[in-house]
Amino acid sequence: MALQDLCNFQDIFQDSLTKLCFLGTFEKNTACDYVSSLSTRSSTSLFNFYIPAAEYLDESPIQFGQISNIQSSSAISSQESILSPSSLPTSLPFASSQSVPLPFPMSHGTTTLAFMFQGGVLAAADTRSSCSGLVACPASQKILPIHSHLVGTTSGTSADCALWKRILARELRLYQLRHGRRLSTRGAAKLLSHMLHPFKGTELCVAATLCGWDGGEVDDGCHAGTVIDLRGRGGTTKSEMTDQEKYLDTLNEKVSLPETQSSTFSEQYFARKKVSFSGPGLFYVCSDGTRLQGTLFSVGSGSPYAYSILDQGVRWGLTVDEATSIAREAVYRATYRDAYSGNCVDIYHITSNGWTRRTREDLKEEYYREKERRRHEGRGRQDVTVSE
Amino acid sequence: MEYLIGIQGQDFVLVAADNVAASSIIQMKHDYDKMFKLSEKILLLCVGEAGDTVQFAEYIQKNVQLYKMRNGYELSPAAAANFTRKNLADYLRSRTPYHVNLLLAGFDDTDGPGLYYMDYLSSLAKAPFAAHGYGAFLTLSILDRYYRPDLTRDEAVDLLKKCIEELNRRFILNLPSFTVRLIDKEGIHDLEKLTLGSK
């Protein structure tokens, strides 16, 4: 088939069908069953993810481009430091002791944020690309769509983010073609995290939040037994479950375990498959290996400023307009205080119908509008004192 | 920054971990679970460097499950602890060591409860009680003073609460809530989350 030649895809399913008759209980032909049962055999790997690897990357990425021993030993080691260089702006970006000196000075300044609410997921980011004290581009795009229902905010090194987003988009598209359904946001986050893992400890810096909507996935329905939430939410009589938490409880993929110990192996094994769901998903993935699921994230040098605004105003029950205005205000306040964020703000809204993008708004206007408002308030107060 | 604690009783092990996932000075998540379920009666608590924790813990978790699939029975806690330590040791002198500190807690049907302390230099010690993190400096002496091998479940939870009170009083960082789990011959039980407001 043309697709096979294009993707270099061997028809593993056909070959393995005959070998899988020892698992007698399953009859279904869906791809996900093959994935789970193939994992017991180490010979074939279903996912051959191609990671771009030039010859110089065959050696350890840490050893790449070592110029001289003297240079490497005198540089500061950033491996042990608690504060990672990517999240706080540094005046002089320093190289870690084992890697090549940077070709030109880079810094990681940005403000991006994303949060979940009743109307879907909202992602916002500024548009300033800085490069050691200069504004390299005042109109860059920090929110990159990956597919129709998944958008990723980027922070860190722009080139790394753009590349890895494209690689992720390719892998997700291939998954969709092979399995007939979109990979969930959780799966995409795990995939990105595992693709970035070999580069841990190098200068690669990608801190992304993946915002997406998972929907319409086929539930293969072969789980049995009760569902146990392993997230330690015991004592429900005392803990207050807000609307948001209840929603998340139903959304979160739960592992179902059979109660009886006498069930056979294959039943137990298939019962461990995840329940698929439809709804919003928000994950934070960082090149240092962090992978977190949540309902509110902000990344970048301006993120502390944005967090303080968002923590005050974000609730589950926001309308779309309210959510947009709070996202815009959070980015605005961050750009006001942080030198490495600024210019305009991009806002993307993801719903079950996909993502929509607002026209880019210049934050300069917001600044002047606020100045006007302050002036009006000041005049109002003056009038009051005069009349008294 | 992160805190793990384990207390072994006569026929149970009580473990608790804080719920903060931090990135430099920001708390990114307040309800992060640092415990990984290796099997029906074994829990692995894992703290350390950002990506290493999840990568290593999931690797151990999947391998323990694979053992069960291949052989039809589960690894004992002692075997799982030694397997984990061996993997840590193998990676220690490689190009990519895992910087993780672990507590492995489990219940063996023949040997009873067990708590194993492992650190990033792949040392392994079976201990009646153990803690990881800066908070350990503050709480180990409390455990030394009040621990008895014949603690009941309630007494162990009270001892845990004493430790957390001390953390709230003297530890410079804010650790607002802790996930608490108990392992006994019936398996793993989730106990009530301990938060700042609880006595």
XYZ file of C-alpha atoms in Angstrom:
587
model
C 0.000 0.000 0.000
C 1.141 3.508 -0.687
C 0.679 4.495 2.925
C 2.853 1.637 4.085
C 5.654 2.677 1.786
C 5.322 6.281 2.850
C 5.422 5.575 6.536
C 7.715 2.581 6.337
C 5.041 0.787 8.240
C 5.231 -2.965 8.406
C 1.925 -4.668 8.722
C 2.593 -5.990 12.175
C -1.062 -6.742 12.824
C -1.296 -9.422 10.156
C 1.830 -11.241 11.285
C 0.979 -11.265 14.916
C -2.616 -12.360 14.536
C -1.648 -16.000 14.314
C 0.745 -15.761 17.216
C -1.783 -14.297 19.576
C -4.107 -17.244 19.812
C -2.855 -18.086 23.295
C -4.812 -15.118 24.593
C -8.051 -16.887 24.064
C -10.483 -14.491 25.578
C -10.213 -11.617 23.195
C -11.929 -11.448 19.861
C -12.051 -7.809 19.026
C -10.016 -6.440 16.228
C -9.352 -2.991 17.511
C -5.870 -1.623 17.389
C -5.649 -0.868 21.064
C -6.003 -4.534 21.900
C -3.022 -5.300 19.728
C -0.994 -2.652 21.454
C -1.683 -4.042 24.883
C -1.091 -7.659 23.992
C 1.991 -6.941 21.967
C 3.610 -5.396 24.960
C 4.116 -8.862 26.403
C 6.390 -9.745 23.526
C 9.539 -7.743 23.289
C 10.356 -8.611 19.692
C 8.184 -6.126 17.833
C 7.732 -2.547 18.886
C 4.617 -1.018 17.502
C 5.676 2.574 17.911
C 8.815 3.362 16.004
C 9.145 6.993 16.732
C 11.719 8.691 14.636
C 13.732 11.184 16.573
C 15.983 13.323 14.360
C 19.477 12.159 15.117
C 22.413 13.481 13.208
C 25.694 11.621 13.439
C 27.027 13.796 16.199
C 24.100 12.779 18.339
C 25.175 9.164 18.344
C 27.526 10.172 21.098
C 26.140 11.336 24.370
C 24.460 14.713 24.057
C 26.452 15.811 27.079
C 29.729 15.156 25.305
C 28.696 16.918 22.140
C 31.125 19.538 20.899
C 33.581 19.473 23.769
C 36.149 22.050 22.790
C 38.665 21.852 25.575
C 38.807 20.459 29.077
C 39.782 23.814 30.573
C 36.713 25.539 29.210
C 34.330 22.891 30.439
C 35.683 22.738 33.968
C 35.556 26.455 34.586
C 31.921 26.931 33.676
C 29.287 26.872 36.373
C 27.427 23.652 36.917
C 23.744 24.120 36.613
C 22.810 20.494 37.199
C 22.592 20.717 40.955
C 20.968 24.101 41.257
C 17.419 24.202 42.463
C 16.465 27.204 40.369
C 16.472 26.098 36.780
C 17.739 28.704 34.350
C 14.760 28.375 32.092
C 12.104 29.690 34.420
C 13.803 32.817 35.743
C 15.390 35.434 33.558
C 19.166 35.482 33.804
C 21.232 38.407 32.790
C 24.042 36.210 31.508
C 22.894 32.812 30.401
C 25.497 30.333 31.519
C 26.337 27.005 30.042
C 26.333 23.914 32.197
C 29.747 22.528 32.904
C 29.587 19.684 30.443
C 28.155 21.152 27.276
C 29.320 23.238 24.394
C 29.373 27.027 24.842
C 26.224 28.553 23.372
C 26.566 29.833 19.809
C 24.855 33.070 20.799
C 23.386 34.180 24.081
C 19.848 32.926 24.606
C 17.330 33.686 27.291
C 13.938 32.224 28.022
C 11.538 35.068 28.501
C 7.876 34.650 27.958
C 4.480 34.564 29.598
C 2.122 31.787 28.643
C -0.864 30.494 30.504
C -3.663 28.022 30.081
C -6.631 27.045 32.187
C -9.706 24.867 32.056
C -13.203 26.093 32.741
C -16.746 25.108 31.955
C -16.475 26.388 28.389
C -13.385 24.394 27.477
C -9.735 25.327 27.676
C -8.303 28.780 27.216
C -4.679 29.400 26.270
C -3.016 32.800 26.155
C 0.514 33.997 25.519
C 2.472 37.130 24.794
C 4.308 37.575 21.512
C 7.747 38.859 22.392
C 10.801 36.817 21.451
C 13.792 38.112 23.312
C 17.449 37.317 22.859
C 19.690 38.509 25.679
C 18.286 41.977 26.139
C 17.103 42.551 22.610
C 13.625 42.022 21.295
C 14.347 39.658 18.474
C 10.754 39.549 17.271
C 7.795 41.499 18.629
C 5.235 39.427 16.778
C 6.122 35.802 17.279
C 3.614 33.055 17.774
C 3.936 31.192 21.027
C 0.784 29.138 20.798
C 1.123 26.538 18.083
C -1.794 24.433 16.962
C -0.897 20.770 16.781
C -4.107 19.433 15.337
C -7.706 20.486 15.153
C -8.345 19.799 18.824
C -4.939 20.289 20.390
C -2.941 23.414 20.907
C 0.391 23.828 22.647
C 1.838 26.887 24.314
C 5.582 27.158 24.017
C 8.155 28.499 26.382
C 11.894 28.103 26.459
C 13.956 28.116 23.321
C 11.737 29.076 20.376
C 13.519 26.861 17.895
C 13.340 23.810 20.124
C 9.665 24.392 20.803
C 8.791 24.854 17.153
C 10.674 21.713 16.150
C 9.268 19.489 18.842
C 5.758 20.721 18.253
C 6.086 19.735 14.604
C 7.465 16.345 15.545
C 4.606 15.852 17.968
C 2.106 16.875 15.306
C 3.582 14.336 12.924
C 3.488 11.529 15.458
C -0.080 12.327 16.457
C -1.150 12.343 12.836
C 0.498 8.989 12.280
C -1.230 7.618 15.347
C -4.529 8.888 14.028
C -3.975 7.264 10.674
C -2.939 3.974 12.191
C -5.606 3.675 14.832
C -8.498 5.630 13.472
C -8.838 7.901 16.467
C -7.030 10.853 17.929
C -4.604 10.274 20.736
C -5.822 11.817 23.960
C -4.167 14.890 25.436
C -2.761 12.712 28.203
C -1.253 10.389 25.629
C 0.195 13.280 23.659
C 1.756 14.655 26.839
C 3.301 11.308 27.688
C 4.566 10.940 24.136
C 6.210 14.355 24.157
C 7.698 13.738 27.564
C 9.238 10.442 26.493
C 10.569 11.935 23.253
C 12.310 14.685 25.207
C 13.770 12.364 27.810
C 17.007 11.455 25.941
C 17.856 15.138 25.837
C 17.634 15.671 29.552
C 20.710 17.433 30.843
C 21.441 19.151 27.535
C 20.668 22.719 26.592
C 17.365 21.773 25.056
C 14.632 23.733 26.741
C 10.974 23.128 26.016
C 8.263 23.933 28.536
C 4.882 23.448 26.928
C 1.332 23.194 28.066
C -0.803 20.974 25.882
C -4.414 22.100 25.801
C -6.844 19.883 24.029
C -10.221 18.381 23.796
C -10.527 14.594 23.671
C -13.677 13.378 22.173
C -15.653 10.669 20.567
C -13.265 7.862 21.374
C -14.477 4.285 21.176
C -14.803 2.595 24.537
C -13.917 -1.027 24.004
C -15.931 -1.898 27.075
C -13.893 -4.836 28.277
C -13.346 -3.602 31.794
C -14.941 -5.272 34.757
C -15.071 -4.744 38.460
C -15.192 -1.576 40.439
C -13.269 1.539 39.664
C -10.724 2.655 42.209
C -9.342 6.146 42.194
C -5.735 5.925 43.305
C -5.348 9.634 43.872
C -5.853 9.449 47.572
C -9.200 11.126 47.714
C -10.239 9.210 50.749
C -12.665 10.433 53.354
C -15.202 12.027 51.072
C -17.417 12.840 54.005
C -14.974 15.427 55.184
C -13.380 16.664 51.997
C -15.340 19.221 50.044
C -15.750 18.172 46.464
C -16.308 21.244 44.397
C -17.950 21.109 41.015
C -14.588 21.214 39.386
C -13.203 18.340 41.398
C -16.260 16.211 40.744
C -15.896 16.889 37.053
C -12.234 15.992 37.180
C -12.966 12.811 39.058
C -15.227 11.650 36.307
C -12.782 12.778 33.688
C -9.622 11.311 35.091
C -8.726 8.006 33.620
C -9.248 5.500 36.321
C -7.707 2.098 36.494
C -10.329 -0.531 37.007
C -9.325 -3.557 39.029
C -11.330 -6.705 39.512
C -12.312 -7.332 43.078
C -12.009 -11.096 43.082
C -8.599 -12.617 43.176
C -9.632 -15.655 41.286
C -10.025 -13.945 37.928
C -7.716 -15.109 35.232
C -4.671 -13.254 34.085
C -6.012 -12.009 30.818
C -9.154 -10.681 32.453
C -7.121 -8.839 35.027
C -4.829 -7.542 32.374
C -7.534 -6.279 30.072
C -9.443 -4.863 32.972
C -6.527 -2.573 33.578
C -7.213 -0.695 30.381
C -8.118 2.911 30.768
C -11.620 4.217 30.455
C -11.724 6.726 27.648
C -13.555 9.968 28.085
C -14.558 13.052 26.261
C -13.679 16.461 27.544
C -10.969 19.028 28.017
C -7.423 18.130 28.931
C -4.557 20.283 30.122
C -1.024 19.024 30.660
C 2.281 20.693 31.404
C 5.322 19.047 29.848
C 8.864 20.213 30.442
C 12.109 19.061 28.918
C 13.500 18.335 32.381
C 10.966 15.542 32.557
C 8.111 17.094 34.474
C 4.693 16.055 33.293
C 1.724 17.340 35.237
C -1.983 17.305 34.717
C -3.925 20.244 36.033
C -6.525 22.906 35.518
C -4.339 25.997 35.564
C -0.765 26.469 34.435
C 1.415 29.424 33.648
C 4.921 29.063 32.271
C 7.763 31.455 31.622
C 9.598 34.338 33.201
C 6.359 36.259 33.605
C 4.482 33.350 35.107
C 4.591 34.410 38.783
C 2.906 37.676 37.856
C 0.297 35.874 35.809
C -0.327 33.273 38.530
C -1.253 35.914 41.062
C -3.906 37.383 38.768
C -5.237 34.009 37.697
C -5.421 32.581 41.200
C -7.731 35.405 42.172
C -10.136 35.183 39.288
C -10.242 31.753 37.673
C -13.245 29.648 38.656
C -14.890 26.739 36.932
C -18.076 28.683 36.210
C -16.571 31.504 34.158
C -18.213 32.502 30.896
C -16.089 32.596 27.774
C -15.920 36.383 27.829
C -14.959 36.522 31.480
C -12.309 33.898 30.926
C -10.886 35.753 27.961
C -10.712 39.007 29.841
C -8.991 37.466 32.830
C -6.489 35.724 30.599
C -5.790 38.950 28.793
C -5.394 40.840 32.029
C -3.031 38.227 33.436
C -0.791 38.425 30.376
C -1.010 42.208 30.454
C 0.077 42.431 34.087
C 2.915 40.018 33.425
C 4.112 41.997 30.425
C 3.904 45.156 32.516
C 6.332 43.822 35.098
C 8.482 41.368 33.166
C 10.960 42.819 30.722
C 11.098 39.667 28.633
C 7.366 39.564 27.901
C 5.419 42.103 25.957
C 3.978 43.389 22.720
C 0.739 41.574 21.920
C -1.391 38.795 23.340
C -2.705 35.712 21.558
C -5.717 33.918 22.919
C -6.889 30.487 21.789
C -10.076 28.820 22.937
C -10.487 25.065 22.637
C -13.887 23.416 22.699
C -15.364 20.206 21.437
C -15.494 21.761 17.990
C -11.794 22.491 17.914
C -9.713 25.547 18.564
C -10.580 29.123 17.683
C -8.217 32.020 17.746
C -8.920 35.593 18.666
C -7.326 38.346 16.645
C -4.072 39.433 18.131
C -4.467 42.383 20.478
C -1.793 44.920 21.142
C -1.296 45.359 24.867
C -0.272 48.937 24.343
C -3.988 49.696 23.879
C -4.746 47.955 27.154
C -2.136 50.091 28.878
C -3.657 53.324 27.557
C -7.158 52.172 28.409
C -6.106 51.515 31.956
C -4.413 54.866 32.171
C -7.679 56.510 31.055
C -9.635 54.572 33.636
C -7.227 55.606 36.380
C -7.483 59.201 35.294
C -11.292 59.032 35.412
C -11.231 57.522 38.845
C -8.814 60.142 40.046
C -11.044 62.901 38.672
C -14.091 61.326 40.268
C -12.385 61.332 43.627
C -11.303 64.927 43.182
C -14.901 65.945 42.432
C -16.069 64.270 45.603
C -13.529 66.109 47.756
C -14.326 69.420 46.058
C -18.049 69.030 46.642
C -17.496 68.281 50.296
C 11.315 20.685 49.586
C 9.519 17.348 49.299
C 8.717 15.061 52.154
C 8.137 11.352 52.525
C 7.558 9.392 55.688
C 6.886 5.752 56.501
C 6.055 4.023 59.785
C 5.896 0.252 60.175
C 3.584 -1.291 62.726
C 2.979 -4.857 63.797
C 0.883 -5.815 60.790
C 0.721 -2.699 58.650
C 2.822 0.065 57.128
C 1.677 3.677 57.156
C 3.105 6.018 54.535
C 2.552 9.667 53.731
C 3.878 12.097 51.126
C 3.337 15.782 50.513
C 1.274 16.923 47.551
C 3.252 19.778 46.099
C 4.718 19.692 42.611
C 7.036 22.669 42.391
C 9.067 24.289 39.673
C 11.701 26.683 41.060
C 9.705 29.022 43.295
C 6.225 28.236 42.003
C 3.881 25.512 43.223
C 2.555 24.145 39.953
C 0.222 21.600 41.508
C -1.258 21.240 44.993
C -2.622 17.729 44.698
C 0.185 15.748 43.145
C 0.432 12.098 44.117
C 3.971 10.882 44.732
C 3.055 7.279 45.426
C 3.242 4.622 42.756
C 1.415 1.367 43.141
C 3.743 -1.480 42.232
C 1.336 -4.264 43.065
C -1.619 -5.028 45.284
C 0.414 -4.639 48.456
C 3.468 -2.624 47.502
C 3.765 1.146 47.224
C 6.748 3.082 45.980
C 7.140 6.658 47.177
C 9.450 8.654 45.004
C 10.921 12.161 45.261
C 13.902 13.826 43.642
C 14.783 15.457 40.371
C 11.912 16.536 38.181
C 11.692 14.010 35.383
C 13.729 11.263 36.975
C 11.110 10.474 39.611
C 8.307 9.618 37.229
C 10.556 7.924 34.678
C 12.259 5.692 37.205
C 9.172 4.919 39.235
C 7.123 4.040 36.176
C 9.952 1.857 34.896
C 10.019 -0.081 38.167
C 6.235 -0.228 38.259
C 5.927 -1.695 34.781
C 8.699 -4.192 35.382
C 7.081 -5.449 38.568
C 3.808 -5.861 36.686
C 5.640 -7.665 33.892
C 7.128 -10.089 36.392
C 3.644 -10.883 37.598
C 2.412 -11.452 34.074
C 5.299 -13.705 33.195
C 5.409 -15.781 36.334
C 1.895 -15.723 37.671
C 2.727 -14.409 41.115
C 3.797 -11.078 42.504
C 7.205 -9.993 43.664
C 7.579 -9.771 47.428
C 8.382 -6.341 48.875
C 11.925 -7.417 49.701
C 12.488 -8.634 46.168
C 10.974 -5.479 44.692
C 13.160 -3.321 46.922
C 16.296 -5.172 45.906
C 15.307 -4.992 42.254
C 14.810 -1.239 42.552
C 18.136 -0.823 44.294
C 19.895 -2.862 41.628
C 18.499 -0.634 38.902
C 19.518 2.505 40.758
C 22.998 1.091 41.257
C 23.343 0.136 37.595
C 22.461 3.625 36.466
C 24.520 5.335 39.153
C 27.791 5.192 37.289
C 26.336 5.635 33.850
C 25.945 8.838 31.880
C 22.384 9.253 33.105
C 22.070 8.496 36.802
C 18.651 8.807 38.381
C 18.605 11.307 41.195
C 15.693 9.904 43.210
C 15.050 9.137 46.862
C 12.639 6.335 47.555
C 10.612 4.630 50.204
C 9.199 1.233 49.376
C 6.442 -0.036 51.635
C 4.801 -3.400 51.342
C 3.119 -6.295 53.029
C 4.359 -9.797 52.480
C 2.009 -12.644 53.320
C 4.811 -14.657 54.902
C 7.146 -12.012 56.286
C 4.642 -9.354 57.261
C 4.995 -5.622 56.761
C 8.210 -4.049 55.473
C 9.522 -0.548 54.923
C 12.622 -0.038 52.819
C 14.614 3.172 52.618
C 16.594 3.867 49.429
C 18.458 6.930 48.366
C 19.955 8.257 45.163
C 23.298 6.572 45.837
C 21.366 3.287 45.781
C 21.743 2.430 49.404
C 19.064 0.149 50.827
C 18.003 -0.293 54.422
C 15.013 -2.009 55.949
C 13.841 0.290 58.694
C 10.956 0.487 61.160
C 10.436 4.138 60.264
C 12.016 6.467 57.738
C 11.688 9.882 56.150
C 13.100 11.750 53.142
C 13.566 15.434 52.484
C 14.472 18.441 54.578
C 11.480 17.671 56.745
C 13.220 14.495 57.843
C 15.656 16.556 59.914
C 12.742 17.863 61.904
C 10.736 14.681 62.292
C 13.164 11.811 62.752
C 13.743 12.627 66.405
C 10.011 12.612 67.037
C 9.872 9.182 65.497
C 12.848 8.078 67.580
C 11.162 9.223 70.751
C 7.646 7.902 70.273
C 7.999 4.889 68.015
C 7.249 1.419 69.392
C 7.175 -1.758 67.323
C 3.681 -2.608 68.578
C 1.946 0.584 67.474
C -1.709 0.273 66.594
C -3.070 1.899 63.485
C -4.531 4.843 65.356
C -1.352 5.402 67.319
C 0.645 5.390 64.111
C -1.660 7.982 62.551
C -1.296 10.115 65.680
C 2.474 9.846 65.447
C 2.249 10.908 61.823
C 0.112 13.882 62.792
C 2.688 14.882 65.400
C 5.352 14.878 62.710
C 3.270 16.976 60.353
C 2.409 19.461 63.086
C 6.112 19.928 63.696
C 6.661 20.511 59.998
C 3.947 23.127 59.932
C 5.445 24.842 62.922
C 9.115 24.870 62.001
C 9.652 24.079 58.377
C 10.289 27.150 56.294
C 8.332 25.878 53.293
C 4.607 25.547 53.079
C 3.455 21.943 52.672
C -0.288 22.298 52.955
C -1.486 18.771 52.455
C -0.305 15.169 52.603
C -1.588 11.991 51.003
C -1.746 9.158 53.536
C -2.006 5.459 52.738
C -1.924 2.303 54.811
C -0.872 -1.159 53.638
C -1.907 -4.295 55.476
C -2.799 -7.846 54.575
C -5.927 -6.638 52.822
C -4.046 -4.346 50.510
C -3.625 -0.627 50.122
C -6.096 1.704 51.834
C -6.419 5.412 51.251
C -6.697 7.357 54.449
C -7.910 10.867 54.909
C -5.689 13.551 53.451
C -3.933 15.506 56.180
C -4.212 19.214 55.561
C -3.034 22.301 57.415
C -6.309 22.747 59.217
C -6.455 19.225 60.606
C -5.461 18.640 64.212
